[in-house]
Short mmCIF file of C-alpha atoms in Angstrom, two decimals:
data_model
loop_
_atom_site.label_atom_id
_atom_site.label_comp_id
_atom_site.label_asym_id
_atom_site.label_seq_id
_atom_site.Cartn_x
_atom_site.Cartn_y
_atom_site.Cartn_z
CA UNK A 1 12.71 49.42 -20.74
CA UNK A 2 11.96 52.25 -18.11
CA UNK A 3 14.32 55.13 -18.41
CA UNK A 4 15.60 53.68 -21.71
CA UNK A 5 13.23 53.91 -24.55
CA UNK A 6 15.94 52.29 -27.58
CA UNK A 7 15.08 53.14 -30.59
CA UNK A 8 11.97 55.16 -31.80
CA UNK A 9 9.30 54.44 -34.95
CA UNK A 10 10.05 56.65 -37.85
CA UNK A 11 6.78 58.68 -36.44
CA UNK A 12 8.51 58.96 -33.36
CA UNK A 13 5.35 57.17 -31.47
CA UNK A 14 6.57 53.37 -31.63
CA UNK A 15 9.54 53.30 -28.71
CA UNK A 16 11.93 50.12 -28.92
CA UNK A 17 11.01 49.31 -24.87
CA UNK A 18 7.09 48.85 -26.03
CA UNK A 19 7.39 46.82 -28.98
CA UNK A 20 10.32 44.01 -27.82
CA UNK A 21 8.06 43.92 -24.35
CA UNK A 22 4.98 42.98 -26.47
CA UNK A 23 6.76 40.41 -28.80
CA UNK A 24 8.26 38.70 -25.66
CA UNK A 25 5.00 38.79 -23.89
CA UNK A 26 3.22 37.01 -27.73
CA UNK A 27 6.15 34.51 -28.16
CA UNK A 28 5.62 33.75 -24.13
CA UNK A 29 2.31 32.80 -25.04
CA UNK A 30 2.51 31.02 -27.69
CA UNK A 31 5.30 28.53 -26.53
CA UNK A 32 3.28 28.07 -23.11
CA UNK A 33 0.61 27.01 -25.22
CA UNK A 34 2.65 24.14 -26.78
CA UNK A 35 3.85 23.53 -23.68
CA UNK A 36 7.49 22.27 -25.30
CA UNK A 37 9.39 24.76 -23.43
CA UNK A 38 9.38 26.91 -20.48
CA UNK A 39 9.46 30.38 -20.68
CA UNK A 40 10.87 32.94 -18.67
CA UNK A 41 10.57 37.14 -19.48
CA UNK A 42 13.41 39.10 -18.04
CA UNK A 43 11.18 41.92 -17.72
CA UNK A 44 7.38 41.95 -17.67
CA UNK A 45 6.74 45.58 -17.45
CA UNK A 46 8.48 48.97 -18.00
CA UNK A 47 11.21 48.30 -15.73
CA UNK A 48 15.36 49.14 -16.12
CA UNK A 49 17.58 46.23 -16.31
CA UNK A 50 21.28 46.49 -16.59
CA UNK A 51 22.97 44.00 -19.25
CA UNK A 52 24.08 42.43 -16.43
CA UNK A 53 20.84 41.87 -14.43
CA UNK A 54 19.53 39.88 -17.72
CA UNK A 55 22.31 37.65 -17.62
CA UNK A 56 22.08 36.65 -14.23
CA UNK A 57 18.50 36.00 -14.53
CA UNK A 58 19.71 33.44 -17.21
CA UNK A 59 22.37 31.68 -15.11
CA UNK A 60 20.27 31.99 -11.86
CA UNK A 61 17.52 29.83 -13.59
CA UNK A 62 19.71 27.50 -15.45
CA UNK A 63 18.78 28.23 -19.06
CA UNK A 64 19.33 25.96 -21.94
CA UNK A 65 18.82 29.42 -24.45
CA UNK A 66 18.80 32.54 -24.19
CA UNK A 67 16.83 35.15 -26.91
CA UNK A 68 17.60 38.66 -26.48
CA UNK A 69 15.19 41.10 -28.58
CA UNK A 70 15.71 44.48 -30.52
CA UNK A 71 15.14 46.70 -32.68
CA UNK A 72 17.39 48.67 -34.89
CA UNK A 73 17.69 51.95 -35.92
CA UNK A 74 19.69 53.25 -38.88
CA UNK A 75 20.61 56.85 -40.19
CA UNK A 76 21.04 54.79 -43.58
CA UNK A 77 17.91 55.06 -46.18
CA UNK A 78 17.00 52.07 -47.28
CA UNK A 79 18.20 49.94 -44.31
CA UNK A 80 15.59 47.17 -43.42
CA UNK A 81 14.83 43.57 -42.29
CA UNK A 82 15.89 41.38 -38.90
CA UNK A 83 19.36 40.19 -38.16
CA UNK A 84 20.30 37.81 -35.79
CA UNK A 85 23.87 38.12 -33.82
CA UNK A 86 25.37 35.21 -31.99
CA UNK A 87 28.51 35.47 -29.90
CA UNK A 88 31.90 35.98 -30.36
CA UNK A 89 35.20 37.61 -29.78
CA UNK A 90 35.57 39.19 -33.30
CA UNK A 91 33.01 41.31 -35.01
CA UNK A 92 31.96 39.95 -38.43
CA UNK A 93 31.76 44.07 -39.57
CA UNK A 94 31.96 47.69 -38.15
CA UNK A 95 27.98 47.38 -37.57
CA UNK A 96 28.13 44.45 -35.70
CA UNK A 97 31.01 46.14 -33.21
CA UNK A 98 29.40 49.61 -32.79
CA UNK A 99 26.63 47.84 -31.82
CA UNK A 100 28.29 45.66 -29.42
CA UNK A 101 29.96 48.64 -28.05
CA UNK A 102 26.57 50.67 -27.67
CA UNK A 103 25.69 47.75 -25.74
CA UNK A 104 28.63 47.42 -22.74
CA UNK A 105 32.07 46.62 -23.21
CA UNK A 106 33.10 43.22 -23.47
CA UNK A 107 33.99 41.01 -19.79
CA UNK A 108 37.56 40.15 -19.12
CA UNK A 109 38.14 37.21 -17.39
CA UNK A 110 39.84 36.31 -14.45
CA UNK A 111 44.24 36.36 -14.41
CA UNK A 112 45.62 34.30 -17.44
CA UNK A 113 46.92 30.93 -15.91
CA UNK A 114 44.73 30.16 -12.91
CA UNK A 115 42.02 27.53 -13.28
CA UNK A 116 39.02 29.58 -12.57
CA UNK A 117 40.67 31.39 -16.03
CA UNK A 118 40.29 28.28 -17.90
CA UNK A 119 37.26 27.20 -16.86
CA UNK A 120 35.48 30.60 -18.07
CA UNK A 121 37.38 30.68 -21.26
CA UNK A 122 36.17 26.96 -21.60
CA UNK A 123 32.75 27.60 -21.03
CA UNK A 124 32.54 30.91 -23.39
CA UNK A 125 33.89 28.83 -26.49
CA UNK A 126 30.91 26.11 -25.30
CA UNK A 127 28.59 29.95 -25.60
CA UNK A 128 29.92 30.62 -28.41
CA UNK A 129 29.68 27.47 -30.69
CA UNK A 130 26.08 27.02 -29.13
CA UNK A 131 25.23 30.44 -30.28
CA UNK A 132 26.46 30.49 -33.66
CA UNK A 133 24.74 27.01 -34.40
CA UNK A 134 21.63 28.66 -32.65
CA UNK A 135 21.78 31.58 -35.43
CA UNK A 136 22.30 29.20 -38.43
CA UNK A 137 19.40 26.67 -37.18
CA UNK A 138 17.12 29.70 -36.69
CA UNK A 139 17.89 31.38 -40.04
CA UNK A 140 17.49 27.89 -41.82
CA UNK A 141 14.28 27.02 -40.10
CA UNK A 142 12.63 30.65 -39.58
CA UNK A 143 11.49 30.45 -43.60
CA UNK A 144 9.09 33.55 -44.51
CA UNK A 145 7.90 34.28 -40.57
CA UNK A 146 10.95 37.00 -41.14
CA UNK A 147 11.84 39.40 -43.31
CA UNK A 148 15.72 39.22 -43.05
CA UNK A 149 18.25 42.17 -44.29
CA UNK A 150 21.44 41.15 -46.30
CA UNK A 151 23.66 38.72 -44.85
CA UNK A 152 21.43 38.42 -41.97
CA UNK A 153 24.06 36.34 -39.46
CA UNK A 154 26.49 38.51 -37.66
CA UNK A 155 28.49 38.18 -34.68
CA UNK A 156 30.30 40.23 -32.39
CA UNK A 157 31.17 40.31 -28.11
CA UNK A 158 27.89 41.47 -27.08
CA UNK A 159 28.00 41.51 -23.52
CA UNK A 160 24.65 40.63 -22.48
CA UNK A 161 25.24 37.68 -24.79
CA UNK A 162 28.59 36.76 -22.67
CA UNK A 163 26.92 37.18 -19.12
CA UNK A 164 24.17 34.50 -19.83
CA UNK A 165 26.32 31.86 -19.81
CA UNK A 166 24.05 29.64 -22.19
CA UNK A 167 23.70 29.48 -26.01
CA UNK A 168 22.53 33.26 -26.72
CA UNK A 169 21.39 35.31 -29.89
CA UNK A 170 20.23 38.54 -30.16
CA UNK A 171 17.48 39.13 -32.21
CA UNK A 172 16.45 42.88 -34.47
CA UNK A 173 13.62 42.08 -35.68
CA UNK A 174 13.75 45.36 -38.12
CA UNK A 175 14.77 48.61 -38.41
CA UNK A 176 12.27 50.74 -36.64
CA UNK A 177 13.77 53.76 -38.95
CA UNK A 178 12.21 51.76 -41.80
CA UNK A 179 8.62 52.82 -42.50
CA UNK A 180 8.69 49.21 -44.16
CA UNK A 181 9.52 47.94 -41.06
CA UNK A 182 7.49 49.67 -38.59
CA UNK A 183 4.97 48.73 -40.92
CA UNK A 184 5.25 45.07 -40.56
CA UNK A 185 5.78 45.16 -37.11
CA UNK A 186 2.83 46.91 -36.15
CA UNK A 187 0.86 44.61 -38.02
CA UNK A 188 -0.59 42.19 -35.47
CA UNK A 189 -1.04 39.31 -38.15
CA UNK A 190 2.94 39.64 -39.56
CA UNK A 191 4.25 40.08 -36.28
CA UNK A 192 2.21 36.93 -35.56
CA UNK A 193 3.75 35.37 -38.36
CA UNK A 194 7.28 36.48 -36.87
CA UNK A 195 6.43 35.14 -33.51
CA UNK A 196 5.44 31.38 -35.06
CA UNK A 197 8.52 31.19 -36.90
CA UNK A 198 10.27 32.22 -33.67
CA UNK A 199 8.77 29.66 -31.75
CA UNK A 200 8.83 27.30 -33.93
CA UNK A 201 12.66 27.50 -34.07
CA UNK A 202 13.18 27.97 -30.36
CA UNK A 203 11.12 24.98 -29.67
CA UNK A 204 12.97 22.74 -32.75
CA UNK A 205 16.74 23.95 -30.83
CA UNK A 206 14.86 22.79 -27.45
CA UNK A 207 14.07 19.33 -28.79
CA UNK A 208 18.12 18.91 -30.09
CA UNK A 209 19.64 19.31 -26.76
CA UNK A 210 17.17 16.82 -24.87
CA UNK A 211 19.08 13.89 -23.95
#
């Protein structure tokens, strides 16, 4: 958002910045009209955010989850579908760790040994586990709402992922460098199809961690 754009349509006109806003804003609505889960954007307009701001949005309000959305972009033809990342402190492949490194270096924690120390590294294996069972729920109950790529679960130390201090994924919904794609997410009734199974999943993972 605002002076960052992300990635652009293979036309050049679709920015990354417009399309994740208007998913978030259609997956908003639709879970406040179930009324399972409350929803909270960490941008509603064309505004800058550092990584992170977004976190600290998350941790301010006390999230149970935390959905962070993309879209990719690859110099590779043929390169399509959504992948979903979860957190961790090893990249499952090279994509998965340039990406994480286009997106902010990882966090170091506090001096090895003290308590404070512990207590982070405690709560980032709770992140992590939470995150990768996140992934492999949402993959398992998405069904055809998304078109996924290849080995569509990856991982790697994305920082906005580490600073929200709550089961997190990251979500590319395609490859905007895909006329495919572009295509499909341009469509209002696909995308709407994408933003069902979304919810549908978010609201499932919701219902497993009330008490």
């Amino acid at each position: 958002g605002g002076r960052d754009p992300g990635a652009t349509g293979a036309d050049g006109r679709l920015r990354e910045k417009e399309l994740t806003l208007l998913v978030a804003r259609e997956l908003r609505a639709r879970l406040a009209r179930a009324g399972r889960v409350r929803v909270a954007l960490t941008r509603d307009g064309d505004d800058s955010l550092e990584l992170d701001t977004r976190g600290e949005i998350a941790r301010r309000l006390g999230a149970d989850l935390f959905v962070s959305l993309h879209a990719d972009s690859a110099r590779v033809a043929g390169a399509r579908g959504a992948t979903v990342y979860s957190l961790s402190e090893v990249a499952s492949d090279a994509d998965a760790a340039r990406l994480a490194a286009a997106a902010g270096t990882p966090v170091t924690s506090t001096a090895e040994g003290s308590v404070r120390a512990l207590l982070a590294d405690l709560a980032m294996r709770e992140s992590m586990e939470g995150s990768a069972n996140f992934a492999v729920r949402l993959l398992g109950r998405v069904g055809n709402g998304v078109e996924w790529r290849p080995e569509p679960h990856r991982f790697a130390a994305f920082r906005v992922l580490r600073r929200a201090e709550a089961p997190a994924v990251l979500f590319e919904m395609g490859y905007l460098s895909s006329v495919d794609d572009e295509a499909r997410l341009r469509d209002p009734v696909r995308r709407a199809q994408m933003v069902e199974a979304l919810a549908g999943a978010i609201e499932t993972e919701m219902a497993l961690r009330r008490p």
